[in-house]
C-alpha positions as CSV (number, residue, x, y, z in Angstrom):
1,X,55.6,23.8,-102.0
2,X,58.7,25.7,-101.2
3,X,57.3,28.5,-103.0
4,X,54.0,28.5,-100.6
5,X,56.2,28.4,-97.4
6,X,58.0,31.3,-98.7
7,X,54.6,33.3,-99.0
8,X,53.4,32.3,-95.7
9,X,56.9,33.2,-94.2
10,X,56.8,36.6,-95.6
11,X,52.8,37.1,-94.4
12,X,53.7,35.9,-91.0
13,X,56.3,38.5,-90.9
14,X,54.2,41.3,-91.5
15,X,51.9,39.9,-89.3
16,X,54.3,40.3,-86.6
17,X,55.1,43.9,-87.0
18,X,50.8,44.2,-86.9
19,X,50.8,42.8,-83.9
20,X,53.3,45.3,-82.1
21,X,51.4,48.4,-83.7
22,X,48.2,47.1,-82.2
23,X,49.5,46.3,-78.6
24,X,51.7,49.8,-78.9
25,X,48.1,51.6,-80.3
26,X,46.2,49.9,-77.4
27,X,48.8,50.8,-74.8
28,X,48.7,54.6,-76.1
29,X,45.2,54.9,-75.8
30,X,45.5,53.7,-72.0
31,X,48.0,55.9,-71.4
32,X,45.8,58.8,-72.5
33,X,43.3,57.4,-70.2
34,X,45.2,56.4,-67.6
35,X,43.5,58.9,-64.1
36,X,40.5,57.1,-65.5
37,X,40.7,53.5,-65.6
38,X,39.8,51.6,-62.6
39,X,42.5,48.8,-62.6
40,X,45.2,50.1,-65.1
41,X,47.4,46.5,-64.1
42,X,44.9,43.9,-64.9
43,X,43.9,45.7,-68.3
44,X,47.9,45.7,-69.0
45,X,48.6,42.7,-68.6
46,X,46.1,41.3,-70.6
47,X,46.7,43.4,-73.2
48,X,50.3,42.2,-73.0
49,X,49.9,38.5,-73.2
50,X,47.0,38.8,-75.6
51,X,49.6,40.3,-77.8
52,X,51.8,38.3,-77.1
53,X,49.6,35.1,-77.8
54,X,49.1,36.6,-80.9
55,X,52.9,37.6,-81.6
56,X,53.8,33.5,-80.7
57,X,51.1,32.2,-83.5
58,X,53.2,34.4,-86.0
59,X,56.5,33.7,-84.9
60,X,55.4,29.6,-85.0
61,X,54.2,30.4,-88.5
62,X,57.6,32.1,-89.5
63,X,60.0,29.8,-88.0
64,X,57.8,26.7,-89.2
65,X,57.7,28.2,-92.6
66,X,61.4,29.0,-92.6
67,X,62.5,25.6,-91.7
68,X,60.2,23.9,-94.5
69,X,61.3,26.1,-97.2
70,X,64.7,24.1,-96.3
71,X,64.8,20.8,-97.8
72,X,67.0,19.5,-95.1
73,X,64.4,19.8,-92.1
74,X,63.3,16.6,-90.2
75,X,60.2,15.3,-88.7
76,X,61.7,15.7,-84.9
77,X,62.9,19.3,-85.4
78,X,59.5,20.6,-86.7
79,X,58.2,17.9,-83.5
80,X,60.2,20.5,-81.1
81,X,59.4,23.3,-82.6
82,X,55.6,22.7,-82.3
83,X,55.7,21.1,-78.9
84,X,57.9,24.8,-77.6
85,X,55.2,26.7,-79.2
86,X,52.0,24.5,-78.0
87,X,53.5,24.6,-74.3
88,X,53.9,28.3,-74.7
89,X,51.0,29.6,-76.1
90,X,49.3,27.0,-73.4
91,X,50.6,29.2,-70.9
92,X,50.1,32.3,-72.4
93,X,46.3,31.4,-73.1
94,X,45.8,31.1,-69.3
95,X,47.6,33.6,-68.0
96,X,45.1,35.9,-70.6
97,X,42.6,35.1,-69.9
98,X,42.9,34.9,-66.1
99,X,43.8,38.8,-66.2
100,X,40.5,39.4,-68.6
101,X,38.4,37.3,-65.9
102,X,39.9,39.2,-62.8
103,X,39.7,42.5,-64.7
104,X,35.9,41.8,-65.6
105,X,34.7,41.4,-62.2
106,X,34.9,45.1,-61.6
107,X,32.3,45.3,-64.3
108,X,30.1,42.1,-64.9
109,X,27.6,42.8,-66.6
110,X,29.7,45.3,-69.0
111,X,32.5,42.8,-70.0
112,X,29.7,39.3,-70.4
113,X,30.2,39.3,-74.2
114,X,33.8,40.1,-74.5
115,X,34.7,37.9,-72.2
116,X,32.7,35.5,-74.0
117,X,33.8,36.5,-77.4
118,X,37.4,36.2,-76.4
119,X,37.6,33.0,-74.8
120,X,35.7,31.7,-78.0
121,X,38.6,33.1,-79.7
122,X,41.3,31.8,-78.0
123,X,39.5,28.5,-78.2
124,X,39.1,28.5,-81.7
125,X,42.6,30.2,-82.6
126,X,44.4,27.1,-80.1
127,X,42.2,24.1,-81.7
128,X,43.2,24.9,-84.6
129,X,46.4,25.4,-84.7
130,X,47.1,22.4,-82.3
131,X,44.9,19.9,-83.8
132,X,45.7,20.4,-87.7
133,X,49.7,21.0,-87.2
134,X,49.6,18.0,-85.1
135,X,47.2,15.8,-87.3
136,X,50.2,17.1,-90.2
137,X,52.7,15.7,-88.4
138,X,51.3,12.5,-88.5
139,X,51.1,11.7,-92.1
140,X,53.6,9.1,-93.8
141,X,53.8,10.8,-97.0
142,X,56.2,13.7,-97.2
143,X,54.2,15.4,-100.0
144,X,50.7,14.9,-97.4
145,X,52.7,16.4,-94.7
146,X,53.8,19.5,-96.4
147,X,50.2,20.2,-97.8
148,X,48.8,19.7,-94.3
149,X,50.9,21.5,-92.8
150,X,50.9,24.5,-95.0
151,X,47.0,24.6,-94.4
152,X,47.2,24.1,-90.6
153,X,49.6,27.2,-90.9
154,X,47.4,29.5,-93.4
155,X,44.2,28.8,-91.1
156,X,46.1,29.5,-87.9
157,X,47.9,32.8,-89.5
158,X,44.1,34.2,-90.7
159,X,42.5,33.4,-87.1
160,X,45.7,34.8,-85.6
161,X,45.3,37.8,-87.6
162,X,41.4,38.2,-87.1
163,X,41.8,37.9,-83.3
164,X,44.8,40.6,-83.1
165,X,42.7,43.0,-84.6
166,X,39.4,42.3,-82.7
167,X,42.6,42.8,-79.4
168,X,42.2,46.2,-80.4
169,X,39.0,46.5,-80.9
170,X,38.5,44.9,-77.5
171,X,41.0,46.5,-75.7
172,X,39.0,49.8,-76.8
173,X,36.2,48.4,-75.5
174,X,37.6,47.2,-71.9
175,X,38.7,50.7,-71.4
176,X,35.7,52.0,-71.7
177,X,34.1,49.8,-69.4
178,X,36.6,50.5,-66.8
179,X,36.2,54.4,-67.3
180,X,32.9,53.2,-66.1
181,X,33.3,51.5,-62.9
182,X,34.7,54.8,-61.7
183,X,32.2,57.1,-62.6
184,X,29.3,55.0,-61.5
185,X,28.9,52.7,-59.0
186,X,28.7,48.9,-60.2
187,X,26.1,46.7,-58.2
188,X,27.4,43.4,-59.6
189,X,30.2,44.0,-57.4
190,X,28.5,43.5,-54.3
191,X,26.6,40.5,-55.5
């Protein structure tokens, strides 16, 4: 199993550099639109902490994998570890998406499905990596708990990596819609 860890280790850590190319892409493009975008700080910040959401799901991955490639690891440490990361990623989950729902309400109609689509995202990306590394931690057989835990990790590093690239993608796509609420004026924001 060592051998699998080490895999997932090295994935995760390319998957870390993918995430700071994307947020640094979807920050560039801003910047070349930036006399154009309605609310340049909400669209920012949520760019920030959905990369950063992202960036903690691959640094849990790499440090988790890192510590069970070593034989000596216990039960409470990877119990730390996973309580740190579930507390932060708590945090950074909310503060997200409350910069995507006060950025949409320029634009209501235009940002319905993203907003949709992302919060199904985060959803999905959260109970999975919360529930199965937690349900891992619980079984009594060493041998149970490396195989769950290797699979809560794979699933959580593929979601992880599917929702930092549709970040881009919807990052693209947010710009866009804010280019918009300052060329035409939005009636859903005097509703």
């Amino acid at each position: 199993m060592s051998a699998g860890f080490s895999t997932l280790a090295t994935a995760s850590a390319t998957l870390l550099g993918l995430v700071l190319v994307a947020v640094i892409f979807a920050y560039r493009s801003v910047f070349t639109r930036l006399d154009r975008i309605a609310d340049f700080h909400e669209l920012a910040r949520w760019i920030w902490t959905s990369g950063f959401s992202c960036f903690m799901y691959f640094g849990a991955c790499l440090l988790i994998a890192f510590r069970m490639m070593d034989r000596d690891v216990g039960k409470p440490t990877l119990v730390w570890i996973l309580a740190l990361f579930s507390a932060a990623l708590l945090v950074a989950h909310v503060m997200e998406t409350y910069y995507l729902h006060s950025m949409a309400r320029l634009n209501r109609r235009g940002f319905k499905n993203l907003v949709a689509v992302q919060d199904a995202l985060i959803a999905l990306v959260l109970a999975v990596f919360e529930v199965m590394s937690w349900l891992a931690v619980f079984k009594t057989s060493p041998a149970a708990f490396e195989l769950e835990l290797y699979t809560a990790l794979t699933y959580t590093l593929f979601l992880a990596s599917f929702r930092s690239v549709a970040l881009v993608v919807f990052s693209f796509r947010a710009i866009t819609l804010l280019e918009q609420v300052d060329q035409t004026p939005d009636s859903s924001l005097f509703t």
